[in-house]
PDB file of N, CA and C in Angstrom:
ATOM      1  N   MET A   1       5.369 -12.532   9.828  1.00 50.00           N
ATOM      2  CA  MET A   1       5.397 -11.801  11.080  1.00 50.00           C
ATOM      3  C   MET A   1       5.787 -12.756  12.205  1.00 50.00           C
ATOM      4  N   ALA A   2       6.337 -12.211  13.223  1.00 62.00           N
ATOM      5  CA  ALA A   2       6.750 -13.008  14.370  1.00 62.00           C
ATOM      6  C   ALA A   2       6.347 -12.279  15.642  1.00 62.00           C
ATOM      7  N   LEU A   3       6.124 -13.059  16.684  1.00 69.00           N
ATOM      8  CA  LEU A   3       5.789 -12.450  17.969  1.00 69.00           C
ATOM      9  C   LEU A   3       7.014 -11.781  18.574  1.00 69.00           C
ATOM     10  N   LEU A   4       6.787 -10.685  19.233  1.00 66.00           N
ATOM     11  CA  LEU A   4       7.863 -10.010  19.946  1.00 66.00           C
ATOM     12  C   LEU A   4       8.015 -10.630  21.326  1.00 66.00           C
ATOM     13  N   ASN A   5       9.185 -10.492  21.907  1.00 70.00           N
ATOM     14  CA  ASN A   5       9.374 -11.013  23.253  1.00 70.00           C
ATOM     15  C   ASN A   5       8.779 -10.042  24.273  1.00 70.00           C
ATOM     16  N   PHE A   6       8.816 -10.424  25.541  1.00 71.00           N
ATOM     17  CA  PHE A   6       8.180  -9.633  26.588  1.00 71.00           C
ATOM     18  C   PHE A   6       8.770  -8.230  26.686  1.00 71.00           C
ATOM     19  N   ALA A   7      10.074  -8.122  26.607  1.00 70.00           N
ATOM     20  CA  ALA A   7      10.719  -6.805  26.719  1.00 70.00           C
ATOM     21  C   ALA A   7      10.316  -5.887  25.567  1.00 70.00           C
ATOM     22  N   GLN A   8      10.160  -6.450  24.380  1.00 66.00           N
ATOM     23  CA  GLN A   8       9.773  -5.644  23.226  1.00 66.00           C
ATOM     24  C   GLN A   8       8.312  -5.199  23.295  1.00 66.00           C
ATOM     25  N   ARG A   9       7.473  -5.967  24.000  1.00 62.00           N
ATOM     26  CA  ARG A   9       6.047  -5.632  24.095  1.00 62.00           C
ATOM     27  C   ARG A   9       5.743  -4.570  25.139  1.00 62.00           C
ATOM     28  N   GLN A  10       6.722  -4.150  25.901  1.00 60.00           N
ATOM     29  CA  GLN A  10       6.467  -3.186  26.968  1.00 60.00           C
ATOM     30  C   GLN A  10       6.002  -1.837  26.448  1.00 60.00           C
ATOM     31  N   HIS A  11       6.267  -1.566  25.214  1.00 59.00           N
ATOM     32  CA  HIS A  11       5.874  -0.287  24.628  1.00 59.00           C
ATOM     33  C   HIS A  11       4.671  -0.492  23.712  1.00 59.00           C
ATOM     34  N   LEU A  12       3.560   0.135  24.029  1.00 52.00           N
ATOM     35  CA  LEU A  12       2.387   0.079  23.158  1.00 52.00           C
ATOM     36  C   LEU A  12       2.433   1.254  22.197  1.00 52.00           C
ATOM     37  N   PRO A  13       2.234   1.025  20.907  1.00 54.00           N
ATOM     38  CA  PRO A  13       2.358   2.107  19.933  1.00 54.00           C
ATOM     39  C   PRO A  13       1.153   3.035  19.920  1.00 54.00           C
ATOM     40  N   ILE A  14       1.399   4.236  19.475  1.00 52.00           N
ATOM     41  CA  ILE A  14       0.328   5.182  19.181  1.00 52.00           C
ATOM     42  C   ILE A  14       0.292   5.268  17.667  1.00 52.00           C
ATOM     43  N   TRP A  15      -0.789   4.792  17.056  1.00 54.00           N
ATOM     44  CA  TRP A  15      -0.827   4.619  15.607  1.00 54.00           C
ATOM     45  C   TRP A  15      -0.741   5.930  14.836  1.00 54.00           C
ATOM     46  N   ASP A  16      -1.102   7.056  15.428  1.00 58.00           N
ATOM     47  CA  ASP A  16      -1.031   8.324  14.720  1.00 58.00           C
ATOM     48  C   ASP A  16       0.342   8.979  14.834  1.00 58.00           C
ATOM     49  N   ASP A  17       1.206   8.414  15.617  1.00 59.00           N
ATOM     50  CA  ASP A  17       2.546   8.958  15.804  1.00 59.00           C
ATOM     51  C   ASP A  17       3.449   8.462  14.667  1.00 59.00           C
ATOM     52  N   PRO A  18       3.992   9.357  13.839  1.00 57.00           N
ATOM     53  CA  PRO A  18       4.811   8.910  12.707  1.00 57.00           C
ATOM     54  C   PRO A  18       6.070   8.148  13.110  1.00 57.00           C
ATOM     55  N   ARG A  19       6.516   8.303  14.346  1.00 59.00           N
ATOM     56  CA  ARG A  19       7.674   7.530  14.798  1.00 59.00           C
ATOM     57  C   ARG A  19       7.292   6.091  15.102  1.00 59.00           C
ATOM     58  N   GLU A  20       6.009   5.834  15.334  1.00 60.00           N
ATOM     59  CA  GLU A  20       5.534   4.506  15.702  1.00 60.00           C
ATOM     60  C   GLU A  20       4.983   3.722  14.517  1.00 60.00           C
ATOM     61  N   SER A  21       4.519   4.403  13.497  1.00 62.00           N
ATOM     62  CA  SER A  21       3.859   3.708  12.396  1.00 62.00           C
ATOM     63  C   SER A  21       4.337   4.236  11.048  1.00 62.00           C
ATOM     64  N   ILE A  22       4.730   3.316  10.196  1.00 63.00           N
ATOM     65  CA  ILE A  22       5.149   3.653   8.845  1.00 63.00           C
ATOM     66  C   ILE A  22       4.129   3.028   7.906  1.00 63.00           C
ATOM     67  N   TYR A  23       3.449   3.841   7.149  1.00 62.00           N
ATOM     68  CA  TYR A  23       2.455   3.335   6.217  1.00 62.00           C
ATOM     69  C   TYR A  23       3.082   3.131   4.853  1.00 62.00           C
ATOM     70  N   HIS A  24       2.486   2.241   4.100  1.00 70.00           N
ATOM     71  CA  HIS A  24       2.954   1.914   2.766  1.00 70.00           C
ATOM     72  C   HIS A  24       2.899   3.151   1.882  1.00 70.00           C
ATOM     73  N   ASP A  25       3.897   3.343   1.059  1.00 75.00           N
ATOM     74  CA  ASP A  25       3.963   4.514   0.188  1.00 75.00           C
ATOM     75  C   ASP A  25       3.691   4.085  -1.248  1.00 75.00           C
ATOM     76  N   VAL A  26       2.559   4.508  -1.801  1.00 82.00           N
ATOM     77  CA  VAL A  26       2.178   4.198  -3.173  1.00 82.00           C
ATOM     78  C   VAL A  26       2.200   5.493  -3.969  1.00 82.00           C
ATOM     79  N   VAL A  27       2.885   5.470  -5.107  1.00 86.00           N
ATOM     80  CA  VAL A  27       2.974   6.646  -5.970  1.00 86.00           C
ATOM     81  C   VAL A  27       2.354   6.298  -7.317  1.00 86.00           C
ATOM     82  N   ILE A  28       1.443   7.154  -7.797  1.00 89.00           N
ATOM     83  CA  ILE A  28       0.771   6.930  -9.076  1.00 89.00           C
ATOM     84  C   ILE A  28       1.221   7.993 -10.067  1.00 89.00           C
ATOM     85  N   ASP A  29       1.698   7.552 -11.219  1.00 91.00           N
ATOM     86  CA  ASP A  29       2.086   8.452 -12.305  1.00 91.00           C
ATOM     87  C   ASP A  29       0.826   8.795 -13.097  1.00 91.00           C
ATOM     88  N   THR A  30       0.309   9.992 -12.919  1.00 88.00           N
ATOM     89  CA  THR A  30      -0.954  10.371 -13.567  1.00 88.00           C
ATOM     90  C   THR A  30      -0.816  10.511 -15.078  1.00 88.00           C
ATOM     91  N   GLN A  31       0.401  10.707 -15.570  1.00 90.00           N
ATOM     92  CA  GLN A  31       0.601  10.773 -17.023  1.00 90.00           C
ATOM     93  C   GLN A  31       0.433   9.391 -17.651  1.00 90.00           C
ATOM     94  N   ALA A  32       0.878   8.352 -16.960  1.00 92.00           N
ATOM     95  CA  ALA A  32       0.793   6.995 -17.493  1.00 92.00           C
ATOM     96  C   ALA A  32      -0.554   6.337 -17.207  1.00 92.00           C
ATOM     97  N   CYS A  33      -1.268   6.795 -16.184  1.00 91.00           N
ATOM     98  CA  CYS A  33      -2.554   6.195 -15.801  1.00 91.00           C
ATOM     99  C   CYS A  33      -3.605   6.485 -16.871  1.00 91.00           C
ATOM    100  N   ASP A  34      -4.319   5.431 -17.298  1.00 90.00           N
ATOM    101  CA  ASP A  34      -5.378   5.624 -18.293  1.00 90.00           C
ATOM    102  C   ASP A  34      -6.776   5.569 -17.678  1.00 90.00           C
ATOM    103  N   GLY A  35      -6.864   5.431 -16.353  1.00 90.00           N
ATOM    104  CA  GLY A  35      -8.160   5.441 -15.678  1.00 90.00           C
ATOM    105  C   GLY A  35      -8.974   4.177 -15.861  1.00 90.00           C
ATOM    106  N   CYS A  36      -8.322   3.035 -16.043  1.00 90.00           N
ATOM    107  CA  CYS A  36      -9.044   1.776 -16.283  1.00 90.00           C
ATOM    108  C   CYS A  36      -9.742   1.250 -15.032  1.00 90.00           C
ATOM    109  N   LYS A  37      -9.352   1.680 -13.854  1.00 90.00           N
ATOM    110  CA  LYS A  37      -9.974   1.350 -12.571  1.00 90.00           C
ATOM    111  C   LYS A  37      -9.628  -0.046 -12.048  1.00 90.00           C
ATOM    112  N   LEU A  38      -8.753  -0.769 -12.706  1.00 91.00           N
ATOM    113  CA  LEU A  38      -8.403  -2.106 -12.235  1.00 91.00           C
ATOM    114  C   LEU A  38      -7.735  -2.069 -10.866  1.00 91.00           C
ATOM    115  N   CYS A  39      -6.870  -1.099 -10.641  1.00 90.00           N
ATOM    116  CA  CYS A  39      -6.183  -1.004  -9.349  1.00 90.00           C
ATOM    117  C   CYS A  39      -7.171  -0.718  -8.222  1.00 90.00           C
ATOM    118  N   VAL A  40      -8.179   0.088  -8.507  1.00 90.00           N
ATOM    119  CA  VAL A  40      -9.197   0.419  -7.503  1.00 90.00           C
ATOM    120  C   VAL A  40     -10.001  -0.826  -7.145  1.00 90.00           C
ATOM    121  N   VAL A  41     -10.309  -1.641  -8.141  1.00 91.00           N
ATOM    122  CA  VAL A  41     -11.116  -2.843  -7.927  1.00 91.00           C
ATOM    123  C   VAL A  41     -10.354  -3.898  -7.129  1.00 91.00           C
ATOM    124  N   VAL A  42      -9.051  -4.079  -7.404  1.00 90.00           N
ATOM    125  CA  VAL A  42      -8.299  -5.151  -6.739  1.00 90.00           C
ATOM    126  C   VAL A  42      -7.747  -4.768  -5.375  1.00 90.00           C
ATOM    127  N   CYS A  43      -7.857  -3.512  -4.974  1.00 88.00           N
ATOM    128  CA  CYS A  43      -7.296  -3.071  -3.694  1.00 88.00           C
ATOM    129  C   CYS A  43      -8.142  -3.583  -2.522  1.00 88.00           C
ATOM    130  N   PRO A  44      -7.622  -4.520  -1.706  1.00 86.00           N
ATOM    131  CA  PRO A  44      -8.409  -5.042  -0.586  1.00 86.00           C
ATOM    132  C   PRO A  44      -8.559  -4.049   0.562  1.00 86.00           C
ATOM    133  N   GLY A  45      -7.683  -3.061   0.626  1.00 82.00           N
ATOM    134  CA  GLY A  45      -7.749  -2.072   1.701  1.00 82.00           C
ATOM    135  C   GLY A  45      -8.555  -0.841   1.351  1.00 82.00           C
ATOM    136  N   ASN A  46      -9.103  -0.796   0.136  1.00 86.00           N
ATOM    137  CA  ASN A  46      -9.893   0.347  -0.325  1.00 86.00           C
ATOM    138  C   ASN A  46      -9.099   1.650  -0.186  1.00 86.00           C
ATOM    139  N   ALA A  47      -7.823   1.606  -0.568  1.00 86.00           N
ATOM    140  CA  ALA A  47      -6.942   2.761  -0.413  1.00 86.00           C
ATOM    141  C   ALA A  47      -6.871   3.636  -1.660  1.00 86.00           C
ATOM    142  N   LEU A  48      -7.417   3.159  -2.780  1.00 89.00           N
ATOM    143  CA  LEU A  48      -7.346   3.905  -4.036  1.00 89.00           C
ATOM    144  C   LEU A  48      -8.732   4.352  -4.469  1.00 89.00           C
ATOM    145  N   GLU A  49      -8.765   5.422  -5.254  1.00 89.00           N
ATOM    146  CA  GLU A  49     -10.034   5.905  -5.800  1.00 89.00           C
ATOM    147  C   GLU A  49      -9.793   6.489  -7.181  1.00 89.00           C
ATOM    148  N   LEU A  50     -10.868   6.595  -7.959  1.00 89.00           N
ATOM    149  CA  LEU A  50     -10.814   7.175  -9.288  1.00 89.00           C
ATOM    150  C   LEU A  50     -11.419   8.562  -9.221  1.00 89.00           C
ATOM    151  N   VAL A  51     -10.704   9.574  -9.691  1.00 89.00           N
ATOM    152  CA  VAL A  51     -11.186  10.954  -9.634  1.00 89.00           C
ATOM    153  C   VAL A  51     -11.002  11.624 -10.987  1.00 89.00           C
ATOM    154  N   GLY A  52     -11.769  12.670 -11.212  1.00 86.00           N
ATOM    155  CA  GLY A  52     -11.631  13.452 -12.431  1.00 86.00           C
ATOM    156  C   GLY A  52     -12.919  13.492 -13.228  1.00 86.00           C
ATOM    157  N   GLU A  53     -12.877  14.257 -14.296  1.00 85.00           N
ATOM    158  CA  GLU A  53     -14.027  14.391 -15.185  1.00 85.00           C
ATOM    159  C   GLU A  53     -14.206  13.128 -16.016  1.00 85.00           C
ATOM    160  N   LYS A  54     -15.407  12.914 -16.511  1.00 81.00           N
ATOM    161  CA  LYS A  54     -15.697  11.755 -17.345  1.00 81.00           C
ATOM    162  C   LYS A  54     -14.793  11.787 -18.580  1.00 81.00           C
ATOM    163  N   GLY A  55     -14.154  10.679 -18.857  1.00 78.00           N
ATOM    164  CA  GLY A  55     -13.231  10.594 -19.975  1.00 78.00           C
ATOM    165  C   GLY A  55     -11.795  10.950 -19.620  1.00 78.00           C
ATOM    166  N   ALA A  56     -11.585  11.554 -18.466  1.00 83.00           N
ATOM    167  CA  ALA A  56     -10.231  11.932 -18.038  1.00 83.00           C
ATOM    168  C   ALA A  56      -9.976  11.503 -16.599  1.00 83.00           C
ATOM    169  N   LYS A  57     -10.606  10.411 -16.168  1.00 86.00           N
ATOM    170  CA  LYS A  57     -10.445   9.951 -14.788  1.00 86.00           C
ATOM    171  C   LYS A  57      -9.073   9.321 -14.586  1.00 86.00           C
ATOM    172  N   LYS A  58      -8.538   9.525 -13.408  1.00 87.00           N
ATOM    173  CA  LYS A  58      -7.236   8.979 -13.029  1.00 87.00           C
ATOM    174  C   LYS A  58      -7.340   8.374 -11.640  1.00 87.00           C
ATOM    175  N   SER A  59      -6.523   7.360 -11.373  1.00 85.00           N
ATOM    176  CA  SER A  59      -6.467   6.766 -10.041  1.00 85.00           C
ATOM    177  C   SER A  59      -5.638   7.653  -9.132  1.00 85.00           C
ATOM    178  N   ARG A  60      -5.975   7.619  -7.854  1.00 81.00           N
ATOM    179  CA  ARG A  60      -5.161   8.316  -6.862  1.00 81.00           C
ATOM    180  C   ARG A  60      -5.314   7.614  -5.528  1.00 81.00           C
ATOM    181  N   VAL A  61      -4.364   7.855  -4.644  1.00 82.00           N
ATOM    182  CA  VAL A  61      -4.408   7.298  -3.300  1.00 82.00           C
ATOM    183  C   VAL A  61      -5.342   8.167  -2.475  1.00 82.00           C
ATOM    184  N   LYS A  62      -6.264   7.529  -1.746  1.00 81.00           N
ATOM    185  CA  LYS A  62      -7.182   8.286  -0.894  1.00 81.00           C
ATOM    186  C   LYS A  62      -6.398   9.037   0.170  1.00 81.00           C
ATOM    187  N   ASP A  63      -6.944  10.124   0.630  1.00 76.00           N
ATOM    188  CA  ASP A  63      -6.279  10.928   1.657  1.00 76.00           C
ATOM    189  C   ASP A  63      -5.973  10.081   2.880  1.00 76.00           C
ATOM    190  N   GLY A  64      -4.749  10.135   3.323  1.00 64.00           N
ATOM    191  CA  GLY A  64      -4.331   9.389   4.503  1.00 64.00           C
ATOM    192  C   GLY A  64      -3.779   8.016   4.184  1.00 64.00           C
ATOM    193  N   GLN A  65      -4.213   7.382   3.111  1.00 60.00           N
ATOM    194  CA  GLN A  65      -3.835   6.044   2.648  1.00 60.00           C
ATOM    195  C   GLN A  65      -3.686   5.028   3.769  1.00 60.00           C
ATOM    196  N   ARG A  66      -4.491   5.133   4.804  1.00 67.00           N
ATOM    197  CA  ARG A  66      -4.390   4.206   5.936  1.00 67.00           C
ATOM    198  C   ARG A  66      -4.905   2.812   5.593  1.00 67.00           C
ATOM    199  N   GLY A  67      -5.586   2.666   4.469  1.00 72.00           N
ATOM    200  CA  GLY A  67      -6.118   1.360   4.109  1.00 72.00           C
ATOM    201  C   GLY A  67      -5.114   0.455   3.433  1.00 72.00           C
ATOM    202  N   CYS A  68      -3.986   0.991   3.005  1.00 78.00           N
ATOM    203  CA  CYS A  68      -3.008   0.202   2.261  1.00 78.00           C
ATOM    204  C   CYS A  68      -2.361  -0.842   3.172  1.00 78.00           C
ATOM    205  N   ILE A  69      -2.371  -2.105   2.713  1.00 76.00           N
ATOM    206  CA  ILE A  69      -1.806  -3.195   3.504  1.00 76.00           C
ATOM    207  C   ILE A  69      -0.564  -3.800   2.846  1.00 76.00           C
ATOM    208  N   SER A  70       0.019  -3.102   1.895  1.00 76.00           N
ATOM    209  CA  SER A  70       1.249  -3.538   1.216  1.00 76.00           C
ATOM    210  C   SER A  70       1.086  -4.843   0.453  1.00 76.00           C
ATOM    211  N   CYS A  71      -0.071  -5.067  -0.137  1.00 80.00           N
ATOM    212  CA  CYS A  71      -0.293  -6.317  -0.866  1.00 80.00           C
ATOM    213  C   CYS A  71       0.298  -6.285  -2.266  1.00 80.00           C
ATOM    214  N   ASN A  72       0.497  -5.109  -2.828  1.00 82.00           N
ATOM    215  CA  ASN A  72       1.067  -4.901  -4.153  1.00 82.00           C
ATOM    216  C   ASN A  72       0.156  -5.345  -5.290  1.00 82.00           C
ATOM    217  N   ASN A  73      -1.123  -5.558  -5.034  1.00 86.00           N
ATOM    218  CA  ASN A  73      -2.049  -5.923  -6.101  1.00 86.00           C
ATOM    219  C   ASN A  73      -2.138  -4.837  -7.162  1.00 86.00           C
ATOM    220  N   CYS A  74      -2.142  -3.594  -6.732  1.00 88.00           N
ATOM    221  CA  CYS A  74      -2.287  -2.479  -7.674  1.00 88.00           C
ATOM    222  C   CYS A  74      -1.114  -2.417  -8.647  1.00 88.00           C
ATOM    223  N   GLN A  75       0.093  -2.572  -8.145  1.00 87.00           N
ATOM    224  CA  GLN A  75       1.271  -2.518  -9.003  1.00 87.00           C
ATOM    225  C   GLN A  75       1.310  -3.714  -9.944  1.00 87.00           C
ATOM    226  N   ALA A  76       0.897  -4.865  -9.457  1.00 87.00           N
ATOM    227  CA  ALA A  76       0.930  -6.071 -10.275  1.00 87.00           C
ATOM    228  C   ALA A  76      -0.083  -6.032 -11.414  1.00 87.00           C
ATOM    229  N   ILE A  77      -1.247  -5.419 -11.205  1.00 90.00           N
ATOM    230  CA  ILE A  77      -2.291  -5.449 -12.222  1.00 90.00           C
ATOM    231  C   ILE A  77      -2.195  -4.309 -13.227  1.00 90.00           C
ATOM    232  N   CYS A  78      -1.439  -3.278 -12.930  1.00 90.00           N
ATOM    233  CA  CYS A  78      -1.359  -2.107 -13.812  1.00 90.00           C
ATOM    234  C   CYS A  78      -0.530  -2.428 -15.056  1.00 90.00           C
ATOM    235  N   SER A  79      -1.185  -2.457 -16.209  1.00 89.00           N
ATOM    236  CA  SER A  79      -0.493  -2.778 -17.460  1.00 89.00           C
ATOM    237  C   SER A  79       0.318  -1.602 -17.996  1.00 89.00           C
ATOM    238  N   HIS A  80       0.058  -0.400 -17.480  1.00 90.00           N
ATOM    239  CA  HIS A  80       0.780   0.791 -17.936  1.00 90.00           C
ATOM    240  C   HIS A  80       1.929   1.173 -17.002  1.00 90.00           C
ATOM    241  N   HIS A  81       2.157   0.366 -15.976  1.00 90.00           N
ATOM    242  CA  HIS A  81       3.219   0.616 -14.987  1.00 90.00           C
ATOM    243  C   HIS A  81       3.116   2.021 -14.400  1.00 90.00           C
ATOM    244  N   ALA A  82       1.891   2.414 -14.086  1.00 91.00           N
ATOM    245  CA  ALA A  82       1.640   3.754 -13.553  1.00 91.00           C
ATOM    246  C   ALA A  82       1.707   3.799 -12.032  1.00 91.00           C
ATOM    247  N   ILE A  83       1.756   2.645 -11.375  1.00 89.00           N
ATOM    248  CA  ILE A  83       1.774   2.600  -9.911  1.00 89.00           C
ATOM    249  C   ILE A  83       3.098   2.017  -9.443  1.00 89.00           C
ATOM    250  N   GLU A  84       3.688   2.678  -8.470  1.00 84.00           N
ATOM    251  CA  GLU A  84       4.935   2.198  -7.891  1.00 84.00           C
ATOM    252  C   GLU A  84       4.791   2.161  -6.376  1.00 84.00           C
ATOM    253  N   ALA A  85       5.089   1.014  -5.798  1.00 78.00           N
ATOM    254  CA  ALA A  85       5.069   0.869  -4.345  1.00 78.00           C
ATOM    255  C   ALA A  85       6.496   1.049  -3.848  1.00 78.00           C
ATOM    256  N   ARG A  86       6.709   2.018  -2.976  1.00 75.00           N
ATOM    257  CA  ARG A  86       8.073   2.381  -2.587  1.00 75.00           C
ATOM    258  C   ARG A  86       8.472   1.965  -1.182  1.00 75.00           C
ATOM    259  N   GLN A  87       7.538   1.573  -0.357  1.00 70.00           N
ATOM    260  CA  GLN A  87       7.887   1.320   1.042  1.00 70.00           C
ATOM    261  C   GLN A  87       6.861   0.372   1.655  1.00 70.00           C
ATOM    262  N   TYR A  88       7.310  -0.525   2.516  1.00 65.00           N
ATOM    263  CA  TYR A  88       6.419  -1.428   3.236  1.00 65.00           C
ATOM    264  C   TYR A  88       5.866  -0.735   4.467  1.00 65.00           C
ATOM    265  N   TYR A  89       4.714  -1.222   4.940  1.00 63.00           N
ATOM    266  CA  TYR A  89       4.197  -0.672   6.186  1.00 63.00           C
ATOM    267  C   TYR A  89       4.847  -1.397   7.361  1.00 63.00           C
ATOM    268  N   ASP A  90       4.927  -0.724   8.474  1.00 63.00           N
ATOM    269  CA  ASP A  90       5.520  -1.311   9.672  1.00 63.00           C
ATOM    270  C   ASP A  90       4.959  -0.585  10.884  1.00 63.00           C
ATOM    271  N   PHE A  91       4.483  -1.337  11.859  1.00 60.00           N
ATOM    272  CA  PHE A  91       3.952  -0.758  13.084  1.00 60.00           C
ATOM    273  C   PHE A  91       4.757  -1.271  14.266  1.00 60.00           C
ATOM    274  N   ALA A  92       5.135  -0.371  15.153  1.00 60.00           N
ATOM    275  CA  ALA A  92       5.787  -0.785  16.388  1.00 60.00           C
ATOM    276  C   ALA A  92       4.719  -1.420  17.274  1.00 60.00           C
ATOM    277  N   GLY A  93       5.079  -2.421  18.032  1.00 58.00           N
ATOM    278  CA  GLY A  93       4.081  -3.038  18.896  1.00 58.00           C
ATOM    279  C   GLY A  93       4.244  -4.534  19.004  1.00 58.00           C
ATOM    280  N   TYR A  94       3.152  -5.270  18.929  1.00 51.00           N
ATOM    281  CA  TYR A  94       3.143  -6.691  19.225  1.00 51.00           C
ATOM    282  C   TYR A  94       3.827  -7.549  18.158  1.00 51.00           C
ATOM    283  N   TYR A  95       3.702  -7.178  16.891  1.00 54.00           N
ATOM    284  CA  TYR A  95       4.296  -7.963  15.812  1.00 54.00           C
ATOM    285  C   TYR A  95       5.425  -7.191  15.146  1.00 54.00           C
ATOM    286  N   LYS A  96       6.326  -7.924  14.524  1.00 56.00           N
ATOM    287  CA  LYS A  96       7.374  -7.283  13.737  1.00 56.00           C
ATOM    288  C   LYS A  96       7.464  -7.992  12.384  1.00 56.00           C
ATOM    289  N   GLN A  97       7.886  -7.260  11.379  1.00 55.00           N
ATOM    290  CA  GLN A  97       8.041  -7.817  10.041  1.00 55.00           C
ATOM    291  C   GLN A  97       9.358  -8.583   9.964  1.00 55.00           C
ATOM    292  N   MET A  98       9.345  -9.705   9.263  1.00 55.00           N
ATOM    293  CA  MET A  98      10.565 -10.486   9.091  1.00 55.00           C
ATOM    294  C   MET A  98      10.729 -10.831   7.623  1.00 55.00           C
ATOM    295  N   GLY A  99      11.921 -10.752   7.141  1.00 55.00           N
ATOM    296  CA  GLY A  99      12.225 -11.216   5.797  1.00 55.00           C
ATOM    297  C   GLY A  99      11.569 -10.427   4.683  1.00 55.00           C
ATOM    298  N   LEU A 100      11.457  -9.122   4.845  1.00 57.00           N
ATOM    299  CA  LEU A 100      10.882  -8.325   3.775  1.00 57.00           C
ATOM    300  C   LEU A 100      11.859  -8.269   2.613  1.00 57.00           C
ATOM    301  N   GLY A 101      11.323  -8.415   1.421  1.00 60.00           N
ATOM    302  CA  GLY A 101      12.166  -8.355   0.236  1.00 60.00           C
ATOM    303  C   GLY A 101      11.446  -7.635  -0.881  1.00 60.00           C
ATOM    304  N   GLU A 102      11.886  -7.877  -2.073  1.00 64.00           N
ATOM    305  CA  GLU A 102      11.266  -7.251  -3.236  1.00 64.00           C
ATOM    306  C   GLU A 102       9.897  -7.883  -3.491  1.00 64.00           C
ATOM    307  N   PHE A 103       9.029  -7.119  -4.143  1.00 64.00           N
ATOM    308  CA  PHE A 103       7.721  -7.642  -4.511  1.00 64.00           C
ATOM    309  C   PHE A 103       7.889  -8.746  -5.548  1.00 64.00           C
ATOM    310  N   SER A 104       7.035  -9.751  -5.488  1.00 67.00           N
ATOM    311  CA  SER A 104       7.042 -10.821  -6.472  1.00 67.00           C
ATOM    312  C   SER A 104       6.160 -10.434  -7.646  1.00 67.00           C
ATOM    313  N   PRO A 105       6.516 -10.874  -8.844  1.00 69.00           N
ATOM    314  CA  PRO A 105       5.626 -10.593  -9.975  1.00 69.00           C
ATOM    315  C   PRO A 105       4.351 -11.419  -9.834  1.00 69.00           C
ATOM    316  N   PRO A 106       3.260 -11.019 -10.475  1.00 68.00           N
ATOM    317  CA  PRO A 106       2.019 -11.780 -10.352  1.00 68.00           C
ATOM    318  C   PRO A 106       2.164 -13.170 -10.964  1.00 68.00           C
ATOM    319  N   ARG A 107       1.435 -14.128 -10.402  1.00 70.00           N
ATOM    320  CA  ARG A 107       1.476 -15.497 -10.911  1.00 70.00           C
ATOM    321  C   ARG A 107       0.658 -15.606 -12.186  1.00 70.00           C
ATOM    322  N   ARG A 108       1.073 -16.472 -13.065  1.00 71.00           N
ATOM    323  CA  ARG A 108       0.328 -16.747 -14.294  1.00 71.00           C
ATOM    324  C   ARG A 108      -0.608 -17.914 -14.032  1.00 71.00           C
ATOM    325  N   PHE A 109      -1.838 -17.810 -14.464  1.00 67.00           N
ATOM    326  CA  PHE A 109      -2.808 -18.898 -14.285  1.00 67.00           C
ATOM    327  C   PHE A 109      -3.139 -19.522 -15.608  1.00 67.00           C
TER     328      PHE A 109
END
């Protein structure tokens, strides 16, 4: 992230206005999801939850998904490739995103 200049800061965003704020878009394939809950555990923004009957639970994005911070932990940890992150978050205002690219694969330890 980089600081905006004075002219760019003259406009303060309204976070509920879709023209001012773009939230991360996470899509979960419920057919591929086995309900292991790993994505829910690793999500630092608490944007995912496990729902459904016992034995048939599936992950889903919580209503509003405002907690997603585009960390890509969920996509990296899913062994069934059931989660796809399609868009980065971006807010108009004091900071701007720089150098956004493709997600990196998880590191091996």
